[in-house]
mmCIF file of C-alpha atoms in Angstrom:
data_model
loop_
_atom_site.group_PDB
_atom_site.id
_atom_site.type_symbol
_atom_site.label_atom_id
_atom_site.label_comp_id
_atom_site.label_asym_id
_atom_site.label_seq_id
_atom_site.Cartn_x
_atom_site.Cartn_y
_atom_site.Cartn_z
ATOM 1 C CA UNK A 1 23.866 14.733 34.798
ATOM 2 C CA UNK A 2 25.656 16.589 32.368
ATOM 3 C CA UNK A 3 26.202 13.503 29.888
ATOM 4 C CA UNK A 4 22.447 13.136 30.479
ATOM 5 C CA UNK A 5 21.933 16.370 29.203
ATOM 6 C CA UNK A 6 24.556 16.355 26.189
ATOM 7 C CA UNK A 7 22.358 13.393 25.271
ATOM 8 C CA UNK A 8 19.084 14.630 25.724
ATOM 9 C CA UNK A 9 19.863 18.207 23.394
ATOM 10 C CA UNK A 10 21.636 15.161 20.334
ATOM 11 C CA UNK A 11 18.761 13.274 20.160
ATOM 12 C CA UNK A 12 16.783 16.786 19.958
ATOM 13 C CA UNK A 13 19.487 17.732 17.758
ATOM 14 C CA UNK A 14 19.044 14.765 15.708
ATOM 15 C CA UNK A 15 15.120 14.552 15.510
ATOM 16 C CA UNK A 16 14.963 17.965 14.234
ATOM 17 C CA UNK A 17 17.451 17.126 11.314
ATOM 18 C CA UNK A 18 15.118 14.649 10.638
ATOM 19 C CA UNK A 19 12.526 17.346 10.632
ATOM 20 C CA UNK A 20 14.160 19.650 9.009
ATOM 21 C CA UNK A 21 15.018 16.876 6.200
ATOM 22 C CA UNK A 22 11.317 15.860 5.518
ATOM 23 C CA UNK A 23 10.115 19.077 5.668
ATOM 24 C CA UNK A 24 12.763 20.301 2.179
ATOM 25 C CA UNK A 25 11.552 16.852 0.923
ATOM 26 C CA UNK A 26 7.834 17.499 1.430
ATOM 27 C CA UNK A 27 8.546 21.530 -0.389
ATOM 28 C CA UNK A 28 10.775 20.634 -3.203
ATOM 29 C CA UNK A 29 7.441 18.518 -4.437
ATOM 30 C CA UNK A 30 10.451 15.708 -5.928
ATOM 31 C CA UNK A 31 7.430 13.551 -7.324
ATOM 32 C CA UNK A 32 6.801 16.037 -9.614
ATOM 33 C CA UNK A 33 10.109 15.681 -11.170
ATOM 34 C CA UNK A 34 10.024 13.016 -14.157
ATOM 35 C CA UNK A 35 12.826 10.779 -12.365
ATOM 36 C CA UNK A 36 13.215 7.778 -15.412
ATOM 37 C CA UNK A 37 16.354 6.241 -16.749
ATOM 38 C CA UNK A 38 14.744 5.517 -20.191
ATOM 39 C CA UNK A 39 11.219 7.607 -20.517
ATOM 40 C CA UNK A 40 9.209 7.562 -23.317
ATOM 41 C CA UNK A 41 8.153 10.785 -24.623
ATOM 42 C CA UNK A 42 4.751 10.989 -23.706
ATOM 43 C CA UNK A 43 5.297 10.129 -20.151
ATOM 44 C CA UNK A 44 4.372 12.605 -17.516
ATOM 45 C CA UNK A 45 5.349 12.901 -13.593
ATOM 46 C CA UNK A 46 2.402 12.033 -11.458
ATOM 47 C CA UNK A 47 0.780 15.651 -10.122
ATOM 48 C CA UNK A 48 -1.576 14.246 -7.425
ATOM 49 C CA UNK A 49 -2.782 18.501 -7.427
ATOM 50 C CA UNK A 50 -4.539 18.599 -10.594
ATOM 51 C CA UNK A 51 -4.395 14.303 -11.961
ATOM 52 C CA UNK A 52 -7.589 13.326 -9.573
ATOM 53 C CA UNK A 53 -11.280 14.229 -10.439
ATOM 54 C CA UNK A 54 -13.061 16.770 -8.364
ATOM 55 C CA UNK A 55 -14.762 15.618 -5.020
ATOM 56 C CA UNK A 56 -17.837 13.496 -6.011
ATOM 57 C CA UNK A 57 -21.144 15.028 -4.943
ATOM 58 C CA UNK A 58 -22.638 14.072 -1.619
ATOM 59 C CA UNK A 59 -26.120 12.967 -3.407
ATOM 60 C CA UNK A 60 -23.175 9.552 -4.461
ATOM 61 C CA UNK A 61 -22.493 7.265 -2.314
ATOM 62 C CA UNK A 62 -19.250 6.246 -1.998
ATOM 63 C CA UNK A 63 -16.526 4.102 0.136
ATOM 64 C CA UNK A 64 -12.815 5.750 0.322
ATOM 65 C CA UNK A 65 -10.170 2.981 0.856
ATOM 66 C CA UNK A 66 -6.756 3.837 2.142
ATOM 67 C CA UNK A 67 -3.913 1.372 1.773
ATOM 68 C CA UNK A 68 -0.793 1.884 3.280
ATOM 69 C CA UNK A 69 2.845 -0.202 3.805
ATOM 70 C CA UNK A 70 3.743 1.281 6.820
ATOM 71 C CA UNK A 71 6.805 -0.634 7.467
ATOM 72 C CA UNK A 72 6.625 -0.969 11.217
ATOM 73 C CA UNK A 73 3.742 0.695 12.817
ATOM 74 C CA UNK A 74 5.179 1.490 16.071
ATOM 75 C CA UNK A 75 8.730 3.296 14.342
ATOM 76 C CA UNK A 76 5.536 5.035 12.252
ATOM 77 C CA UNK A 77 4.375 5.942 15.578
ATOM 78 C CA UNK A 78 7.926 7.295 17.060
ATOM 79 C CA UNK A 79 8.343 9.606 14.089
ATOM 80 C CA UNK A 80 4.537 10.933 13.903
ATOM 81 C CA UNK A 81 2.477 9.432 16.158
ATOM 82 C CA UNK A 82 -0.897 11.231 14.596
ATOM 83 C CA UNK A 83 0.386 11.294 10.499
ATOM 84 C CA UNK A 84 -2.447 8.509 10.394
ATOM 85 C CA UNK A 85 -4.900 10.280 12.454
ATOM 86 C CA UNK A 86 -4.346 13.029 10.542
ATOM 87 C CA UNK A 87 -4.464 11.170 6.854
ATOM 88 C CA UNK A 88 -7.532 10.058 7.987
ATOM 89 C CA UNK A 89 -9.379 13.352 8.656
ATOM 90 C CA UNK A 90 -7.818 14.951 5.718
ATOM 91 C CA UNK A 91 -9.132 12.151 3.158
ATOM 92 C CA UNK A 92 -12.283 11.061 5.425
ATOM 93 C CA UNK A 93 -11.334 7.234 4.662
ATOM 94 C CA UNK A 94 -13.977 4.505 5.294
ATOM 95 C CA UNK A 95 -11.406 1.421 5.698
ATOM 96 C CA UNK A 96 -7.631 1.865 6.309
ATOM 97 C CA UNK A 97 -5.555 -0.975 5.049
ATOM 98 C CA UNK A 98 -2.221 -1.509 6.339
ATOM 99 C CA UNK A 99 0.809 -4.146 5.538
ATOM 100 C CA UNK A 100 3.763 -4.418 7.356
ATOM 101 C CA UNK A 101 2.430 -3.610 10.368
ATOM 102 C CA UNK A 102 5.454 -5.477 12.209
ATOM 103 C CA UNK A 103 3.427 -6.252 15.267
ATOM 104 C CA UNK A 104 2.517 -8.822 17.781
ATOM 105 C CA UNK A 105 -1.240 -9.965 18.935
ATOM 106 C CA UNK A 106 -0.256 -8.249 22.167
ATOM 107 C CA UNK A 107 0.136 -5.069 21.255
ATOM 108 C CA UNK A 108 -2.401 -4.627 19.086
ATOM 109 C CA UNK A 109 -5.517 -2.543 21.544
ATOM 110 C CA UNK A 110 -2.528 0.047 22.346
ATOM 111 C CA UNK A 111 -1.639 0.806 19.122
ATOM 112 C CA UNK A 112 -5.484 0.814 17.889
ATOM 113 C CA UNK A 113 -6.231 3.137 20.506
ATOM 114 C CA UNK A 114 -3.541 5.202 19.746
ATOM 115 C CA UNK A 115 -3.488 5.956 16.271
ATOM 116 C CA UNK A 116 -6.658 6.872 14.588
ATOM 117 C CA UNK A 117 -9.848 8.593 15.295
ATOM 118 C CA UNK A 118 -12.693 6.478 17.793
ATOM 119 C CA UNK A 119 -14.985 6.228 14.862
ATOM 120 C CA UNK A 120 -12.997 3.313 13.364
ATOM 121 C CA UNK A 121 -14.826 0.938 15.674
ATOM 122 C CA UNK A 122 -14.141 -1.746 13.495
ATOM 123 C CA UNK A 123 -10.541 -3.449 12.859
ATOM 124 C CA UNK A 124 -9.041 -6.885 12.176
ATOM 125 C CA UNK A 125 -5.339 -7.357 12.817
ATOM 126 C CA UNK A 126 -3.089 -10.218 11.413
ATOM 127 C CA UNK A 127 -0.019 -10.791 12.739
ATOM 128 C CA UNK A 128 2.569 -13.101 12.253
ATOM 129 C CA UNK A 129 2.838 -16.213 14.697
ATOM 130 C CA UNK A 130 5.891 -17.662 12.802
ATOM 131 C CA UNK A 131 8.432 -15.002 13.391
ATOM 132 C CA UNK A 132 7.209 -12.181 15.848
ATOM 133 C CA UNK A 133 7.446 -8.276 14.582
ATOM 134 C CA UNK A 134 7.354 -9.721 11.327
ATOM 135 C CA UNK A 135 5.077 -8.805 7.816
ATOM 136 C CA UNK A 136 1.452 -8.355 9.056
ATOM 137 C CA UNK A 137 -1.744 -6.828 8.003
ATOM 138 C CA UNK A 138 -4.796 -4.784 9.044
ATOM 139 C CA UNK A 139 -8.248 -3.516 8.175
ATOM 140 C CA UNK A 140 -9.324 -0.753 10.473
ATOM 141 C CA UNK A 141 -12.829 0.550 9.289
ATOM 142 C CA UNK A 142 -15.943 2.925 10.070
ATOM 143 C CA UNK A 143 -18.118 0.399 8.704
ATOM 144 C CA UNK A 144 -18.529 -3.220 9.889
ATOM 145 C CA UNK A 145 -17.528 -6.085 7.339
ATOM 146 C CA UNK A 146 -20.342 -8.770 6.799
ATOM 147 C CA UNK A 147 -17.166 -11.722 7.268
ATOM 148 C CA UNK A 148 -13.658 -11.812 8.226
ATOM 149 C CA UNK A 149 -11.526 -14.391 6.985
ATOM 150 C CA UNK A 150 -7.817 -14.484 7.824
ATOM 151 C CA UNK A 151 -5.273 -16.160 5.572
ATOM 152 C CA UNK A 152 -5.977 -18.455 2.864
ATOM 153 C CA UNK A 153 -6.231 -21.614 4.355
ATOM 154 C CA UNK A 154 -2.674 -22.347 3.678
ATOM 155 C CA UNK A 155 -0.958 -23.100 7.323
ATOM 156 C CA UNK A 156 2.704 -22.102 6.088
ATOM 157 C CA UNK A 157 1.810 -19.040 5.017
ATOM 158 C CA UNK A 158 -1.229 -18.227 7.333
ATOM 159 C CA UNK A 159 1.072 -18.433 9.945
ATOM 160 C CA UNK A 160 3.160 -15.124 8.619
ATOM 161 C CA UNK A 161 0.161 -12.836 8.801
ATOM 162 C CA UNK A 162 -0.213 -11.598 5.127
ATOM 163 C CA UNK A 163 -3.719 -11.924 4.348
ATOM 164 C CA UNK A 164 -6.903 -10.719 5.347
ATOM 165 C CA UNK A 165 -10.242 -10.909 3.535
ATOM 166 C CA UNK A 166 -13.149 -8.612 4.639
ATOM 167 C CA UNK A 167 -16.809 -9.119 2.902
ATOM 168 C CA UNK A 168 -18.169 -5.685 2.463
ATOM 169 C CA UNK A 169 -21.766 -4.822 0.815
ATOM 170 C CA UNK A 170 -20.968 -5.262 -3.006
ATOM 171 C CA UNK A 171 -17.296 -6.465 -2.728
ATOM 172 C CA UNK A 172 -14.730 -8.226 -0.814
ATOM 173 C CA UNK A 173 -11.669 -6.316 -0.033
ATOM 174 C CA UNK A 174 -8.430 -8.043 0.309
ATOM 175 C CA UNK A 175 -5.794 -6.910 2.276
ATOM 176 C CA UNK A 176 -1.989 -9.163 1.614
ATOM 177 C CA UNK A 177 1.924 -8.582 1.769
ATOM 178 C CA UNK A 178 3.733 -10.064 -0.759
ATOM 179 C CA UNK A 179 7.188 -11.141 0.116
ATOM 180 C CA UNK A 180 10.268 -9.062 -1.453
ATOM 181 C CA UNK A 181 12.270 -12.325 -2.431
ATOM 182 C CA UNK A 182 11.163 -14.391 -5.620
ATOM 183 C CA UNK A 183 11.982 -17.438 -4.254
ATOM 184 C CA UNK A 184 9.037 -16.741 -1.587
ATOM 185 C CA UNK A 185 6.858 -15.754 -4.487
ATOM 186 C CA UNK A 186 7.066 -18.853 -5.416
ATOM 187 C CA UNK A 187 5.837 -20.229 -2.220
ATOM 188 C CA UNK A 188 2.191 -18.340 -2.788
ATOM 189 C CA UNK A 189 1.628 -20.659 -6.191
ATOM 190 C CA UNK A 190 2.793 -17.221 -8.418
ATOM 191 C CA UNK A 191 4.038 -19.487 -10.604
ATOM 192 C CA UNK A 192 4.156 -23.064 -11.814
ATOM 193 C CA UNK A 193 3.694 -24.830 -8.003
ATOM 194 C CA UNK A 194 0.198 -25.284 -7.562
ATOM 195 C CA UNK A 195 0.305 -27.908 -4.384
ATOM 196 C CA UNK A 196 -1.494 -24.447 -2.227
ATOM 197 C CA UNK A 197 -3.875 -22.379 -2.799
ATOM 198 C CA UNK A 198 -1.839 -19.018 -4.462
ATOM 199 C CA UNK A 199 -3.317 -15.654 -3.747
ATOM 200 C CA UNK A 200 -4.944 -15.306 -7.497
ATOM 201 C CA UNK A 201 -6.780 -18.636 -6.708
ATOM 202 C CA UNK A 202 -8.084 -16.877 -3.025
ATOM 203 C CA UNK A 203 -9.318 -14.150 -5.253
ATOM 204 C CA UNK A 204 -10.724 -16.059 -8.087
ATOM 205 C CA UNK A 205 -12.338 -18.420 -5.815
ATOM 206 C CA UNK A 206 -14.316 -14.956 -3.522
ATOM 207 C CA UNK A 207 -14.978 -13.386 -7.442
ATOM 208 C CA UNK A 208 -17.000 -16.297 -7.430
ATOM 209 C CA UNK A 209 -19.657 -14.805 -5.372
ATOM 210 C CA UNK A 210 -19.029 -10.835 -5.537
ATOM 211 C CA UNK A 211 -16.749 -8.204 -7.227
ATOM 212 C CA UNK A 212 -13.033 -8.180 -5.453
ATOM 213 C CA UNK A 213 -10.806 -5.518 -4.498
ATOM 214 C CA UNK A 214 -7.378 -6.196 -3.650
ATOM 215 C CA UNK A 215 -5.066 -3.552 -1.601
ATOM 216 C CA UNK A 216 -1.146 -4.793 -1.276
ATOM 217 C CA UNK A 217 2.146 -4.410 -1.794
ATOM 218 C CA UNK A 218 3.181 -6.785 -4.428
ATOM 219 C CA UNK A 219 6.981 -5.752 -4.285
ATOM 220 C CA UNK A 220 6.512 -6.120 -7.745
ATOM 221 C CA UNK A 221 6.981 -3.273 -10.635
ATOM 222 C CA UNK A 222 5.034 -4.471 -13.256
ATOM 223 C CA UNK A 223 6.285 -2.078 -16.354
ATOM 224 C CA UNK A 224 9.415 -0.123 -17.286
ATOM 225 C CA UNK A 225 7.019 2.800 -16.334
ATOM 226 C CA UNK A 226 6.731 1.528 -12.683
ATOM 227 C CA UNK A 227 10.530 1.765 -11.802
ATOM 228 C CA UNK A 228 12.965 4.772 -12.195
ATOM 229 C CA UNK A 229 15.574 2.712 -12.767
ATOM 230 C CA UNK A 230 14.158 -0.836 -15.610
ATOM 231 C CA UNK A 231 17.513 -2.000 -15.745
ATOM 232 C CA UNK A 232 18.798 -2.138 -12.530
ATOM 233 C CA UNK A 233 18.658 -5.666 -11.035
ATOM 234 C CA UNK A 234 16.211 -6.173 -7.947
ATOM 235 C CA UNK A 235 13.633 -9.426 -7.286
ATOM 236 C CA UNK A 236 11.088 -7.059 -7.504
ATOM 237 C CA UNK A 237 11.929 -6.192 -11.305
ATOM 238 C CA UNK A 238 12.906 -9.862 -12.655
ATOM 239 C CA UNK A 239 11.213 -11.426 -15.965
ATOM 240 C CA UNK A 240 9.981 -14.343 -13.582
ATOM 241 C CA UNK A 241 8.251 -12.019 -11.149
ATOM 242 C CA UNK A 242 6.370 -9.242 -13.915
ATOM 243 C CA UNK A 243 5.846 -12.401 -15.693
ATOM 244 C CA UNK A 244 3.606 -13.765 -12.385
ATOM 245 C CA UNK A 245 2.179 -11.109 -11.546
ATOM 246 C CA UNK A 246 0.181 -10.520 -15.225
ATOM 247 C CA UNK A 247 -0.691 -14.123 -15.375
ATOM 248 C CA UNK A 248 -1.572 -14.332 -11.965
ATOM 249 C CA UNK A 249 -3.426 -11.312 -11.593
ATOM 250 C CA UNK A 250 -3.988 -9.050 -14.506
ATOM 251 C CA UNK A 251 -4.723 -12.041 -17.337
ATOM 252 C CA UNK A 252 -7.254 -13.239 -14.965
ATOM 253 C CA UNK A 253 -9.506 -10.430 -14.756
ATOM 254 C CA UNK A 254 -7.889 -8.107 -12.226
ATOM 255 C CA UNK A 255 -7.315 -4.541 -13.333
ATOM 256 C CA UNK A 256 -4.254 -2.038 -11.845
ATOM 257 C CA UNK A 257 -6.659 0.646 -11.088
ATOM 258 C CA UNK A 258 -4.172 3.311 -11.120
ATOM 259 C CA UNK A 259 -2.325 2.301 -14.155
ATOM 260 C CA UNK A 260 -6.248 1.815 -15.775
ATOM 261 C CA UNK A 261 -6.588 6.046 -14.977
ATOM 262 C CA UNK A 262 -3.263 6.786 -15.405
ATOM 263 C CA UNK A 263 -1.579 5.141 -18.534
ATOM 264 C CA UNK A 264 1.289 7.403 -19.394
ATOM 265 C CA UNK A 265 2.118 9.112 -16.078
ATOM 266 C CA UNK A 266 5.377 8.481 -13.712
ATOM 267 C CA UNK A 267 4.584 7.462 -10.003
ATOM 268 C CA UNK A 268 5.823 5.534 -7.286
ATOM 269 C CA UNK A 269 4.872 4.071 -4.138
ATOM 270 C CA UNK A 270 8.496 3.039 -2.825
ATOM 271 C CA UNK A 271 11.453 4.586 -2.221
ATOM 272 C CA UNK A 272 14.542 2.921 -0.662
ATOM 273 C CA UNK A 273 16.332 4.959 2.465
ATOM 274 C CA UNK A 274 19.545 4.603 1.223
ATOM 275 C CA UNK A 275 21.234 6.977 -1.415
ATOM 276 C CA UNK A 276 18.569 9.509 -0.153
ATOM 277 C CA UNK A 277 16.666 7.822 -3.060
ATOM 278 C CA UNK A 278 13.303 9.870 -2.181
ATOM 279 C CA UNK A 279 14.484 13.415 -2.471
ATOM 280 C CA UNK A 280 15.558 12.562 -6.077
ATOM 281 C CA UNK A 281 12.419 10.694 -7.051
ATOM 282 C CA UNK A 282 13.907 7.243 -8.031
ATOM 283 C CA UNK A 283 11.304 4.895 -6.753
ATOM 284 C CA UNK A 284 9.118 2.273 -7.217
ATOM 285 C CA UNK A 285 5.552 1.342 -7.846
ATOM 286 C CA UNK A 286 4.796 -1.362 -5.735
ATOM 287 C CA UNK A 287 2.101 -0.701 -3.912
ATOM 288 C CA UNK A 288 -1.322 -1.977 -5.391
ATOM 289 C CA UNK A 289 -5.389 -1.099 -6.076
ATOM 290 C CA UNK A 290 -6.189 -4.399 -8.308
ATOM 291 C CA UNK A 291 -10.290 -4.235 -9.222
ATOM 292 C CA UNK A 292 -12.221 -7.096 -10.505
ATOM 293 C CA UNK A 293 -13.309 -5.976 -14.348
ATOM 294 C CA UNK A 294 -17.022 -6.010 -13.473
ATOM 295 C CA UNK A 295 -16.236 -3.457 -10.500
ATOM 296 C CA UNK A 296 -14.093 -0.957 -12.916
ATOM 297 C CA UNK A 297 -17.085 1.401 -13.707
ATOM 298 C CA UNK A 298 -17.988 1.929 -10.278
ATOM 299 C CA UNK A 299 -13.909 2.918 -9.615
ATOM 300 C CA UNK A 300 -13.923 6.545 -9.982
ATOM 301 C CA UNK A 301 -10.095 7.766 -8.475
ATOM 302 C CA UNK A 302 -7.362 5.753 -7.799
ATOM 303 C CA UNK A 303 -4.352 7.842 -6.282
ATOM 304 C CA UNK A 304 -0.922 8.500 -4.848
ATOM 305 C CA UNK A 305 -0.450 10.443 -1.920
ATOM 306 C CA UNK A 306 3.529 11.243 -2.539
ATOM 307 C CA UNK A 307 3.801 13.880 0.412
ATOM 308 C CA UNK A 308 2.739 11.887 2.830
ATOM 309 C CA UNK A 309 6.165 10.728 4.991
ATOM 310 C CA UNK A 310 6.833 8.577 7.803
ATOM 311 C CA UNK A 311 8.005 5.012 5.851
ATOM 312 C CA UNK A 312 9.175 4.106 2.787
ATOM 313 C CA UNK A 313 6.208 3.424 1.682
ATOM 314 C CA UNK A 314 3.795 6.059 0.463
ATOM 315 C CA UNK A 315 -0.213 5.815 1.206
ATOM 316 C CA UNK A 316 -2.342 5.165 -1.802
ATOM 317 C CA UNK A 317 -6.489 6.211 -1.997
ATOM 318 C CA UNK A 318 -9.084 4.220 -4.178
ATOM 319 C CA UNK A 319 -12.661 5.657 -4.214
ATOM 320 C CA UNK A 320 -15.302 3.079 -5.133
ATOM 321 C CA UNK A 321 -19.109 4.490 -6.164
ATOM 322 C CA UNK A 322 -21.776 2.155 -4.805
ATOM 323 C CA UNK A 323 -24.442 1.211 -6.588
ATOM 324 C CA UNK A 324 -27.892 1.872 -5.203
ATOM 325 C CA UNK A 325 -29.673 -1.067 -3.595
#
């Protein structure tokens, strides 16, 4: 009994350390400090306090979009089990998008149920039949999609949970985790192998018909301003994979909606738990809002939410005006 109890009070101990840690993170505001081996001078740290427009009037109508890398939603769960619940109620988001959601087709309804407000009637899970607690994806939304699609009719990679396409009123919205590892890039068709269909092609091939949004995390820093540290060596940060990603993506139409409202300001998305790399700011921009170029004047914020803890992985916004009729 008395081990029992030793054990009990360290894991209390040790959970409000944990606490105690986040909580000097979440005060010292460290994405406000301009964390850059090599910045240019008119770079600025990202100030999510006074860098997004004022609240668009409720005579607009709008849709909120929430993406999110959670990196395992039930260890989300065991550190905050309502930090989405309460996201959601702070930001009053229409669609959540999650990657990484690390689970399995049978635990899906429990963790639905348990994590966000009753109103999001509407979700679509993808999980990975390959290798179980592994990548994933979601859309969890207010309002229903007109279509679901999942994957991109590419068996090998269907089969790993990383896409999911939902057709919305005036655009589809994509939801996809791009592997960490270049040599797995490669297996999406990011770069000369063209024997599947790549994730650029799934979205060229939907632009087709309407305006595309696509929420992810690319594990790719695109520019020297996306990464604290450009000459470190990572997969994320290689020639090869920036290379991909603007011919893939950006040459073809698709616009970084943050970087589009943002040019010159210092932000990440990612921030790896070692080295306690998030208290000193040296992160990562990873995590994606790519817009179709017809759909950029109806974009009117595209944001970071820094503060927001709980994986390494920070939440990002996009809010989208829609056009009457």
């Amino acid at each position: 009994m008395v081990k029992r109890r030793a054990k009990v009070a360290g894991a209390r101990n040790e959970t409000q350390t944990k606490r105690r840690k986040l909580e000097s993170i979440y005060s010292n505001k460290p994405w406000l400090t301009l964390a850059h081996k090599k910045p240019r001078p008119e770079w600025v740290a990202y100030n999510p306090d006074n860098m997004r427009p004022p609240p668009l009037p409720v005579s607009v109508k709008f849709m909120k979009l929430l993406l999110w890398n959670v990196n395992g939603l039930h260890a989300l769960m065991k550190k905050d089990d309502k930090c989405l619940t309460k996201l959601a109620q702070e930001e009053h988001f229409d669609v959540i998008c999650l990657t990484e959601t690390k689970l399995q087709e049978k635990q899906v309804d429990e963790i639905h149920a348990s994590i966000l407000p009753p109103e999001y009637k509407h979700s679509f899970w993808n999980c990975s039949s390959a290798t179980p607690g592994f990548a994933g994806t979601a859309i969890i939304s207010k309002i229903e999609p007109l279509s679901v699609e999942y994957g991109m009719g590419t068996s090998a990679l269907d089969k790993e949970g990383r896409v999911i396409t939902a057709e919305f009123g005036q655009f589809h919205l994509v939801v996809g985790y791009v592997h960490d590892s270049w040599e797995r890039l490669v297996r999406w068709g990011l770069k000369t192998d063209d024997r599947h269909p790549s994730l650029s092609q799934h979205l060229k091939a939907l632009e087709k018909k309407k305006p595309v949004i696509y929420a992810g995390d690319m594990n790719c820093a695109n520019e020297d301003i996306d990464i604290s540290n450009p000459e470190g060596k990572s997969a994320g940060f290689t020639k090869e994979a920036r290379e991909a990603f603007k011919t893939d993506f950006l040459k073809k139409g698709f616009v970084d909606t943050f970087r589009h409202q943002h040019p010159d300001v210092v932000a990440y998305t990612y921030w790896p738990y070692r080295s306690g790399a998030r208290a000193r700011n040296n992160g990562w921009r990873v995590d994606y809002f790519l817009a179709s170029q017809g759909l950029m004047n109806q974009v009117y914020d595209s944001y970071i939410r820094p503060e927001v803890m709980g994986s390494d992985h920070c939440p990002i916004g996009l809010i989208v005006k829609l056009e009457s009729g």
